[in-house]
Tab-separated table of C-alpha atoms in Angstrom:
chain	number	residue	atom	x	y	z
A	27	MET	CA	21.455	20.655	-28.179
A	28	ALA	CA	18.405	22.180	-29.413
A	29	LEU	CA	15.765	22.710	-26.890
A	30	ALA	CA	13.329	25.248	-26.070
A	31	LEU	CA	11.926	25.522	-22.480
A	32	GLN	CA	8.560	26.705	-21.253
A	33	ASN	CA	7.513	27.643	-18.267
A	34	PHE	CA	3.959	27.362	-16.822
A	35	SER	CA	2.487	28.418	-13.932
A	36	THR	CA	-0.217	25.759	-13.988
A	37	VAL	CA	-0.153	22.028	-14.837
A	38	LYS	CA	-3.364	22.823	-16.945
A	39	ASP	CA	-1.639	25.164	-19.281
A	40	ALA	CA	1.445	22.947	-19.342
A	41	ASN	CA	-0.920	19.830	-20.527
A	42	ALA	CA	-2.488	21.957	-22.698
A	43	ALA	CA	1.311	22.768	-23.897
A	44	LEU	CA	2.324	19.211	-23.433
A	45	LYS	CA	0.189	18.127	-26.212
A	46	ALA	CA	2.191	19.710	-29.297
A	47	ALA	CA	4.830	16.846	-31.406
A	48	GLY	CA	8.345	16.947	-30.021
A	49	THR	CA	7.299	18.033	-26.464
A	50	ARG	CA	8.225	16.416	-22.837
A	51	TYR	CA	8.105	17.657	-19.027
A	52	LEU	CA	10.773	18.829	-17.765
A	53	GLY	CA	11.094	17.517	-13.694
A	54	GLY	CA	14.301	17.335	-12.338
A	55	GLY	CA	16.188	16.980	-15.562
A	56	THR	CA	17.989	13.546	-14.995
A	57	LEU	CA	15.909	11.878	-17.290
A	58	VAL	CA	14.820	14.344	-19.950
A	59	VAL	CA	18.034	16.376	-20.033
A	60	ARG	CA	20.446	13.497	-19.776
A	61	ALA	CA	18.198	12.142	-22.979
A	62	ALA	CA	18.780	15.500	-24.914
A	63	ASN	CA	22.309	15.266	-24.099
A	64	GLU	CA	22.433	12.020	-25.373
A	65	GLY	CA	21.088	12.947	-28.625
A	66	ASP	CA	17.459	11.998	-28.461
A	67	VAL	CA	16.401	13.923	-30.963
A	68	SER	CA	12.642	13.229	-30.533
A	69	VAL	CA	12.894	16.019	-28.180
A	70	SER	CA	12.226	19.418	-29.201
A	71	SER	CA	10.649	21.247	-26.410
A	72	LEU	CA	10.424	21.162	-22.920
A	73	ILE	CA	7.241	22.059	-20.414
A	74	ARG	CA	7.848	22.598	-16.927
A	75	SER	CA	5.018	23.878	-14.828
A	76	THR	CA	5.914	25.770	-11.348
A	77	GLU	CA	2.720	25.624	-9.582
A	78	PRO	CA	3.176	25.379	-5.899
A	79	ALA	CA	1.437	22.019	-4.980
A	80	LEU	CA	3.814	20.124	-7.568
A	81	SER	CA	6.598	20.755	-4.919
A	82	ALA	CA	4.479	19.979	-1.284
A	83	ILE	CA	4.777	17.239	0.742
A	84	THR	CA	1.460	16.633	2.868
A	85	VAL	CA	1.171	14.053	5.852
A	86	SER	CA	-2.283	13.983	7.697
A	87	GLY	CA	-2.037	11.315	10.348
A	88	SER	CA	-1.397	8.345	8.113
A	89	GLU	CA	-1.820	9.874	4.927
A	90	VAL	CA	0.513	11.645	2.505
A	91	ARG	CA	0.622	13.272	-0.379
A	92	ILE	CA	3.879	13.769	-2.158
A	93	GLY	CA	3.913	15.999	-4.933
A	94	ALA	CA	5.276	15.331	-8.142
A	95	SER	CA	8.465	17.845	-8.295
A	96	VAL	CA	9.238	16.803	-4.502
A	97	THR	CA	12.992	15.523	-5.043
A	98	MET	CA	14.366	12.699	-3.137
A	99	ALA	CA	16.606	14.485	-0.897
A	100	ALA	CA	13.178	16.431	0.501
A	101	ILE	CA	11.752	12.676	0.862
A	102	ALA	CA	14.885	11.392	2.562
A	103	ARG	CA	15.191	14.460	5.126
A	104	HIS	CA	11.244	15.161	5.929
A	105	PRO	CA	10.671	14.516	9.469
A	106	ASP	CA	7.237	12.279	8.814
A	107	LEU	CA	8.694	10.006	6.611
A	108	THR	CA	11.510	8.545	8.067
A	109	SER	CA	10.336	5.387	6.929
A	110	LEU	CA	10.800	5.685	3.567
A	111	SER	CA	14.116	7.880	3.771
A	112	HIS	CA	16.253	4.477	2.957
A	113	ALA	CA	14.438	3.970	-0.210
A	114	ALA	CA	14.641	7.488	-1.534
A	115	ARG	CA	18.244	7.809	-0.143
A	116	ALA	CA	18.733	4.214	-2.533
A	117	VAL	CA	18.228	6.836	-5.766
A	118	GLY	CA	21.933	7.905	-7.067
A	119	GLY	CA	24.323	10.013	-5.198
A	120	PRO	CA	23.818	13.588	-3.308
A	121	ALA	CA	23.877	15.632	-6.421
A	122	ILE	CA	20.805	13.455	-8.448
A	123	ARG	CA	18.625	13.122	-5.255
A	124	ASN	CA	18.642	16.592	-5.020
A	125	MET	CA	17.235	16.455	-8.770
A	126	ALA	CA	15.629	13.477	-8.938
A	127	THR	CA	11.772	14.089	-8.569
A	128	VAL	CA	8.943	11.543	-7.495
A	129	GLY	CA	7.324	12.069	-10.848
A	130	GLY	CA	10.272	11.282	-12.697
A	131	ASN	CA	10.764	8.224	-10.559
A	132	LEU	CA	7.602	6.896	-11.687
A	133	PHE	CA	9.154	6.695	-15.725
A	134	ALA	CA	12.621	5.544	-15.014
A	135	PRO	CA	13.555	2.697	-17.311
A	136	ALA	CA	15.178	-0.181	-15.333
A	137	PRO	CA	17.956	-0.446	-13.441
A	138	TYR	CA	16.750	2.972	-12.592
A	139	GLY	CA	13.424	3.835	-10.398
A	140	ASP	CA	14.078	2.230	-7.219
A	141	PHE	CA	11.762	4.830	-5.440
A	142	THR	CA	8.982	3.590	-7.454
A	143	VAL	CA	9.537	-0.023	-6.446
A	144	ALA	CA	8.479	1.354	-2.563
A	145	LEU	CA	5.674	3.504	-4.006
A	146	LEU	CA	4.669	0.153	-5.881
A	147	ALA	CA	4.474	-1.747	-3.150
A	148	LEU	CA	2.973	1.256	-0.609
A	149	GLU	CA	-0.010	0.712	-3.342
A	150	ALA	CA	0.446	4.282	-4.132
A	151	VAL	CA	-2.114	6.450	-6.072
A	152	VAL	CA	-0.742	8.702	-8.948
A	153	GLY	CA	-2.632	11.855	-9.301
A	154	THR	CA	-2.777	13.385	-13.347
A	155	ASP	CA	-4.581	16.284	-14.364
A	156	ASP	CA	-6.702	13.933	-16.043
A	157	GLY	CA	-7.805	12.202	-12.577
A	158	GLU	CA	-6.112	9.747	-10.218
A	159	VAL	CA	-4.717	5.680	-11.189
A	160	PRO	CA	-3.608	2.872	-9.167
A	161	ILE	CA	0.473	2.954	-9.515
A	162	GLU	CA	0.171	-0.655	-10.598
A	163	ALA	CA	-1.601	0.196	-13.606
A	164	PHE	CA	-0.277	3.594	-14.058
A	165	LEU	CA	3.120	1.693	-14.380
A	166	ALA	CA	1.477	-0.545	-16.829
A	167	LYS	CA	0.911	2.144	-19.422
A	168	ARG	CA	3.420	4.726	-18.107
A	169	GLU	CA	4.743	5.417	-21.938
A	170	SER	CA	0.868	6.360	-23.277
A	171	ASN	CA	0.700	8.666	-20.462
A	172	HIS	CA	-0.181	12.105	-21.770
A	173	ALA	CA	-1.493	13.863	-18.670
A	174	ILE	CA	1.307	15.450	-16.364
A	175	VAL	CA	1.766	13.638	-13.509
A	176	THR	CA	0.948	15.685	-10.204
A	177	SER	CA	1.138	13.338	-6.964
A	178	VAL	CA	1.336	10.374	-5.355
A	179	ASP	CA	-0.882	9.580	-2.511
A	180	PHE	CA	-0.406	6.139	-0.083
A	181	SER	CA	-0.751	5.640	3.413
A	182	LEU	CA	2.123	4.898	5.725
A	183	PRO	CA	2.281	1.837	6.829
A	184	VAL	CA	2.613	1.008	10.655
A	185	ASP	CA	5.875	0.875	12.569
A	186	GLY	CA	8.196	-1.562	11.041
A	187	GLY	CA	5.833	-2.430	8.649
A	188	PHE	CA	8.293	-1.019	5.363
A	189	ARG	CA	11.078	-2.546	3.986
A	190	PHE	CA	13.441	-2.046	1.167
A	191	LEU	CA	16.433	-3.412	-0.021
A	192	LYS	CA	18.641	-2.304	-2.752
A	193	VAL	CA	21.442	-4.531	-4.106
A	194	SER	CA	23.926	-3.139	-6.124
A	195	ARG	CA	27.536	-4.274	-6.946
A	196	VAL	CA	29.088	-0.794	-6.741
A	197	LYS	CA	28.811	0.755	-3.006
A	198	PRO	CA	27.746	2.629	-1.579
A	199	LYS	CA	25.659	4.394	-4.956
A	200	GLY	CA	26.129	1.560	-7.882
A	201	VAL	CA	23.046	1.139	-9.650
A	202	SER	CA	20.840	-1.619	-8.984
A	203	VAL	CA	21.006	-5.582	-9.606
A	204	LEU	CA	17.627	-5.404	-8.006
A	205	SER	CA	15.622	-3.939	-5.532
A	206	ILE	CA	12.834	-5.034	-3.447
A	207	ALA	CA	10.307	-3.275	-1.181
A	208	ALA	CA	7.780	-4.888	1.123
A	209	VAL	CA	4.371	-3.795	3.242
A	210	LEU	CA	4.087	-6.592	5.973
A	211	GLU	CA	1.111	-6.653	8.507
A	212	GLN	CA	1.325	-9.612	11.141
A	213	ALA	CA	-1.352	-10.636	13.502
A	214	PRO	CA	-1.183	-11.347	16.575
A	215	ASP	CA	0.138	-14.795	16.092
A	216	GLY	CA	2.785	-13.800	14.103
A	217	THR	CA	1.855	-14.688	10.902
A	218	VAL	CA	1.512	-12.742	7.851
A	219	SER	CA	-1.861	-10.992	7.651
A	220	SER	CA	-1.010	-8.695	4.620
A	221	ALA	CA	1.865	-8.736	1.989
A	222	HIS	CA	2.586	-6.423	-0.486
A	223	ILE	CA	6.315	-6.904	-2.347
A	224	ALA	CA	7.507	-5.242	-5.531
A	225	LEU	CA	10.868	-5.939	-7.341
A	226	GLY	CA	13.060	-3.493	-9.169
A	227	CYS	CA	14.464	-4.881	-12.447
A	228	MET	CA	12.932	-8.055	-12.405
A	229	ALA	CA	10.927	-6.659	-15.571
A	230	ASP	CA	11.418	-3.404	-17.799
A	231	ARG	CA	9.186	-1.486	-14.760
A	232	PRO	CA	8.858	-2.240	-11.486
A	233	MET	CA	6.310	-4.782	-10.688
A	234	ARG	CA	4.435	-6.996	-8.129
A	235	ALA	CA	5.750	-10.860	-6.761
A	236	LYS	CA	2.208	-11.452	-6.240
A	237	ALA	CA	2.907	-15.452	-6.032
A	238	ALA	CA	5.161	-14.837	-3.355
A	239	GLU	CA	2.563	-12.556	-1.759
A	240	LYS	CA	0.241	-14.963	-1.705
A	241	ALA	CA	2.495	-17.750	-0.436
A	242	LEU	CA	3.224	-15.452	2.366
A	243	LEU	CA	-0.179	-15.183	4.062
A	244	GLY	CA	-0.506	-17.096	7.026
A	245	ARG	CA	3.085	-18.233	7.467
A	246	LYS	CA	5.573	-16.857	9.666
A	247	LEU	CA	8.776	-15.247	8.904
A	248	THR	CA	10.949	-17.710	9.769
A	249	SER	CA	13.201	-19.728	7.218
A	250	ASP	CA	10.900	-22.094	6.582
A	251	GLY	CA	7.754	-20.159	6.514
A	252	ILE	CA	8.824	-17.851	3.670
A	253	ALA	CA	10.495	-20.813	1.849
A	254	PRO	CA	7.072	-21.288	-0.675
A	255	ALA	CA	7.108	-17.714	-1.398
A	256	LEU	CA	10.869	-17.739	-1.957
A	257	ALA	CA	10.177	-20.353	-4.482
A	258	VAL	CA	7.676	-18.949	-6.240
A	259	ALA	CA	9.594	-15.374	-5.915
A	260	SER	CA	10.485	-15.428	-9.916
A	261	ASP	CA	7.162	-16.103	-10.844
A	262	GLY	CA	5.860	-13.945	-13.962
A	263	THR	CA	9.520	-11.861	-13.749
A	264	SER	CA	11.555	-11.014	-16.865
A	265	PRO	CA	14.467	-9.424	-15.776
A	266	ILE	CA	16.514	-6.574	-17.416
A	267	THR	CA	20.050	-7.707	-18.701
A	268	ASP	CA	22.687	-4.907	-18.840
A	269	PRO	CA	26.485	-4.351	-17.727
A	270	ILE	CA	25.550	-5.129	-13.824
A	271	ALA	CA	23.811	-8.609	-14.208
A	272	SER	CA	22.313	-11.041	-16.805
A	273	ALA	CA	18.603	-11.927	-16.449
A	274	TRP	CA	19.827	-15.583	-15.351
A	275	TYR	CA	21.752	-13.764	-12.148
A	276	ARG	CA	19.057	-11.488	-11.456
A	277	ASN	CA	16.542	-14.461	-11.369
A	278	GLU	CA	18.975	-16.776	-9.627
A	279	VAL	CA	19.730	-14.207	-6.291
A	280	LEU	CA	16.106	-12.784	-6.128
A	281	PRO	CA	15.012	-15.670	-3.919
A	282	VAL	CA	18.357	-15.044	-1.706
A	283	HIS	CA	17.604	-11.441	-1.185
A	284	LEU	CA	14.011	-11.685	-0.605
A	285	GLY	CA	14.827	-14.119	1.902
A	286	ARG	CA	17.033	-11.479	3.743
A	287	LEU	CA	14.517	-9.046	3.408
A	288	LEU	CA	11.699	-11.286	4.826
A	289	LEU	CA	13.903	-12.686	7.687
A	290	ALA	CA	15.074	-9.335	8.487
B	27	MET	CA	16.980	29.429	-31.535
B	28	ALA	CA	14.997	31.832	-28.944
B	29	LYS	CA	17.596	33.776	-26.626
B	30	VAL	CA	16.947	33.885	-23.046
B	31	PRO	CA	17.810	36.122	-20.335
B	32	VAL	CA	19.369	34.488	-17.488
B	33	GLN	CA	20.676	36.349	-14.121
B	34	PHE	CA	22.397	34.850	-11.304
B	35	THR	CA	24.822	34.936	-8.914
B	36	LEU	CA	28.313	33.158	-9.618
B	37	ASN	CA	30.692	33.086	-7.078
B	38	GLY	CA	29.090	36.560	-5.737
B	39	ALA	CA	29.346	38.176	-8.605
B	40	GLU	CA	26.622	39.309	-10.677
B	41	LYS	CA	26.252	37.431	-14.216
B	42	ALA	CA	23.498	38.537	-16.653
B	43	GLU	CA	23.794	36.810	-20.214
B	44	PHE	CA	21.039	35.910	-23.084
B	45	ILE	CA	21.654	32.543	-23.750
B	46	ASP	CA	19.675	29.795	-26.451
B	47	SER	CA	17.044	28.287	-24.765
B	48	GLY	CA	17.520	24.588	-23.543
B	49	THR	CA	21.323	25.211	-22.749
B	50	THR	CA	22.650	23.538	-19.750
B	51	LEU	CA	24.285	25.416	-16.829
B	52	LEU	CA	27.592	23.670	-17.561
B	53	HIS	CA	27.615	24.801	-20.671
B	54	ALA	CA	26.368	28.166	-20.251
B	55	LEU	CA	29.344	27.957	-17.475
B	56	ARG	CA	31.919	26.750	-19.630
B	57	ASP	CA	31.247	28.004	-22.942
B	58	LYS	CA	29.624	31.632	-22.426
B	59	ILE	CA	31.023	32.776	-18.821
B	60	GLY	CA	34.425	31.326	-18.885
B	61	ASP	CA	34.146	29.328	-15.807
B	62	THR	CA	35.557	26.054	-17.207
B	63	SER	CA	36.053	24.813	-13.302
B	64	PRO	CA	32.777	22.380	-13.540
B	65	LYS	CA	33.936	19.835	-16.156
B	66	GLY	CA	31.879	17.867	-18.991
B	67	GLY	CA	32.440	14.085	-18.138
B	68	CYS	CA	29.564	11.789	-19.136
B	69	HIS	CA	26.497	14.233	-19.652
B	70	GLN	CA	24.443	11.388	-17.929
B	71	GLY	CA	24.891	12.666	-14.311
B	72	THR	CA	26.848	9.686	-13.949
B	73	CYS	CA	30.251	11.119	-13.140
B	74	GLY	CA	29.526	14.336	-10.857
B	75	ALA	CA	32.554	15.819	-12.349
B	76	CYS	CA	30.378	18.814	-13.721
B	77	SER	CA	28.883	19.162	-10.014
B	78	VAL	CA	28.296	22.865	-8.297
B	79	ILE	CA	26.139	24.109	-5.823
B	80	ILE	CA	22.985	26.108	-6.259
B	81	ASP	CA	21.171	28.261	-3.417
B	82	GLY	CA	23.231	25.686	-1.311
B	83	GLU	CA	22.417	22.411	-2.816
B	84	LEU	CA	24.775	20.250	-4.693
B	85	ARG	CA	23.864	19.889	-8.496
B	86	LEU	CA	24.905	18.436	-11.470
B	87	SER	CA	25.078	21.372	-14.161
B	88	CYS	CA	25.224	18.947	-17.001
B	89	LEU	CA	21.473	18.010	-16.246
B	90	THR	CA	20.147	21.908	-15.337
B	91	LEU	CA	19.306	24.030	-17.822
B	92	ALA	CA	20.544	27.364	-17.312
B	93	GLU	CA	17.350	29.219	-17.487
B	94	THR	CA	15.996	27.309	-14.656
B	95	CYS	CA	18.844	28.912	-12.403
B	96	ASN	CA	16.997	32.410	-12.794
B	97	GLY	CA	18.008	34.324	-9.617
B	98	ALA	CA	20.110	31.648	-8.322
B	99	ALA	CA	23.420	31.661	-6.327
B	100	ILE	CA	25.956	29.437	-7.909
B	101	THR	CA	29.105	28.398	-6.582
B	102	THR	CA	31.638	26.673	-8.547
B	103	THR	CA	35.210	25.376	-7.559
B	104	SER	CA	36.813	28.849	-9.121
B	105	GLY	CA	34.647	30.694	-6.801
B	106	LEU	CA	35.881	28.950	-3.134
B	107	SER	CA	39.897	30.572	-2.842
B	108	GLN	CA	40.097	33.945	-1.616
B	109	GLY	CA	42.752	36.657	-2.589
B	110	GLY	CA	44.842	34.022	-3.679
B	111	VAL	CA	44.812	31.973	-1.036
B	112	LEU	CA	43.355	28.383	-1.431
B	113	HIS	CA	40.138	27.206	0.185
B	114	PRO	CA	40.913	24.573	3.007
B	115	LEU	CA	39.536	21.695	0.772
B	116	GLN	CA	42.070	23.060	-1.876
B	117	ARG	CA	44.914	22.691	0.106
B	118	ALA	CA	44.211	19.646	1.277
B	119	PHE	CA	43.929	17.595	-2.370
B	120	LEU	CA	47.243	18.865	-2.692
B	121	ASP	CA	48.870	18.610	0.189
B	122	ALA	CA	47.373	14.438	0.326
B	123	PHE	CA	48.096	13.822	-2.965
B	124	ALA	CA	44.051	13.439	-3.960
B	125	THR	CA	44.435	14.606	-7.294
B	126	GLN	CA	46.338	13.193	-9.966
B	127	CYS	CA	44.756	13.959	-13.427
B	128	GLY	CA	42.571	16.524	-11.915
B	129	PHE	CA	39.367	15.863	-13.938
B	130	CYS	CA	37.210	14.760	-11.154
B	131	THR	CA	38.894	17.494	-8.854
B	132	PRO	CA	36.462	20.310	-9.036
B	133	GLY	CA	33.679	17.946	-8.725
B	134	MET	CA	35.239	16.170	-5.481
B	135	ILE	CA	36.028	19.412	-4.131
B	136	ILE	CA	32.271	20.821	-4.339
B	137	ALA	CA	30.818	17.619	-2.895
B	138	ALA	CA	33.123	17.811	-0.178
B	139	LYS	CA	31.894	21.303	0.257
B	140	VAL	CA	28.456	20.935	0.436
B	141	LEU	CA	29.160	18.011	3.075
B	142	LEU	CA	31.549	20.258	4.862
B	143	ASP	CA	28.842	23.012	5.038
B	144	HIS	CA	26.240	20.979	6.689
B	145	THR	CA	28.689	18.663	8.630
B	146	PRO	CA	31.788	20.186	9.901
B	147	ASP	CA	32.914	17.072	11.361
B	148	PRO	CA	31.916	14.090	9.177
B	149	SER	CA	32.737	10.889	9.882
B	150	ARG	CA	34.570	8.696	7.316
B	151	ASP	CA	31.954	6.891	5.873
B	152	GLU	CA	29.888	10.285	5.576
B	153	VAL	CA	32.497	11.342	3.343
B	154	VAL	CA	32.388	8.375	1.264
B	155	GLU	CA	28.527	8.654	0.957
B	156	ALA	CA	28.840	12.707	0.027
B	157	LEU	CA	31.408	11.630	-2.547
B	158	SER	CA	29.535	8.404	-4.154
B	159	GLY	CA	27.944	10.618	-7.151
B	160	ASN	CA	31.499	11.329	-7.710
B	161	ILE	CA	33.355	9.133	-9.922
B	162	CYS	CA	37.541	9.278	-10.258
B	163	ARG	CA	39.169	7.115	-12.254
B	164	CYS	CA	43.095	7.519	-11.736
B	165	THR	CA	44.066	9.021	-8.402
B	166	GLY	CA	42.042	6.478	-6.227
B	167	TYR	CA	39.265	7.464	-3.471
B	168	GLU	CA	41.477	6.756	-0.431
B	169	PRO	CA	43.525	10.021	-0.738
B	170	ILE	CA	40.635	11.800	-1.615
B	171	ILE	CA	38.732	10.898	1.400
B	172	GLN	CA	41.649	11.496	3.290
B	173	ALA	CA	42.114	14.581	2.182
B	174	VAL	CA	38.342	16.023	3.001
B	175	LEU	CA	38.645	14.110	6.694
B	176	THR	CA	41.936	16.684	7.240
B	177	ALA	CA	40.119	19.749	5.477
B	178	ALA	CA	37.355	19.055	8.447
B	179	ARG	CA	40.136	18.913	10.958
B	180	SER	CA	41.766	21.809	9.731
B	181	ASN	CA	38.254	23.554	9.890
B	182	SER	CA	37.403	22.433	13.375
B	183	GLN	CA	40.594	23.067	14.607
B	184	ASN	CA	40.388	27.023	13.215
B	185	ALA	CA	37.014	27.365	14.658
B	186	ALA	CA	38.320	26.026	18.268
């Protein structure tokens, strides 16, 4: 491996350096150093910023800002983010969680990127040195992003409003067959008034299950109530095939696991 | 390739080296410093054989660049025994036949040490979770889990 690491105290300076050919941003290293170890010769130089804001978690009321360099382990142990700790703990084993960052997870290809599935359901906003972008738009064009991600912002869901499920074959920490995150709000009569559902491994990057979201509105979270949503759960999906599961299998089991999550 | 100075504490001893920029901590430890206890398994962050403790946190040395460890305190399995006496975890692994080929053993012991440092009396599930990033392909996990639980009991008895 022939790499050179350049450290910058500000994101702005790091961003400028990142414009050079062959450079990649180094977060926790679980993606880019792995790529270099695997022989990715397109990486010749690594850029890193040590700006403190990148490592900060700020919670103000229900508003949360997580710096891009914050690790999964830091999220999992943060007292104000207990509703998300399950999703953060879904990422890798303990060592990976001490290294993998929020910013890096946004770029993790399927079957990785489980925490990004949670952020997508939470409708997070991705902050970059060039401005803020809704996460769905960011993910759609993440390969062409040339600005360093600095933070993710979102509102904490109401108590019990966030649900997350990672399905894996190897317990307790295999990679995902699929992952599902849902942010649900219910009216006083128990019907669903708002639904955001995000899926992992059902495309090359996390995606929203918009047909299922629409089908849930006005319905109760009962077997009969969620049936229309399960029927359209796979709409628009294009699952990956990997050694863990085929695309066919992922499509077959998605309604089963979505049903379990909604009825939990 | 540019050489960069790196200083850190390895198993309590000061180390100062000039390394090629971009060198992983695993390579620096094994090839430059001569501590071969972290093993190079997958180099992808999957197997846990290269696990080390950096400033109290379990990390993978194959995915950590050595120059990002400036000023850090690093612990490897080779630093656990004191005065020729094995660490309780090392003794428990031997006594419980928890090591067969031995390749995964240093990483397993390091992962277990971090667990016991924070949770001296873990449940079986907590041991399983703590070792979940470490792959063994010959010993089988049950003897390893039992060894960690035995070491934990040994620690609590010593503390009592």
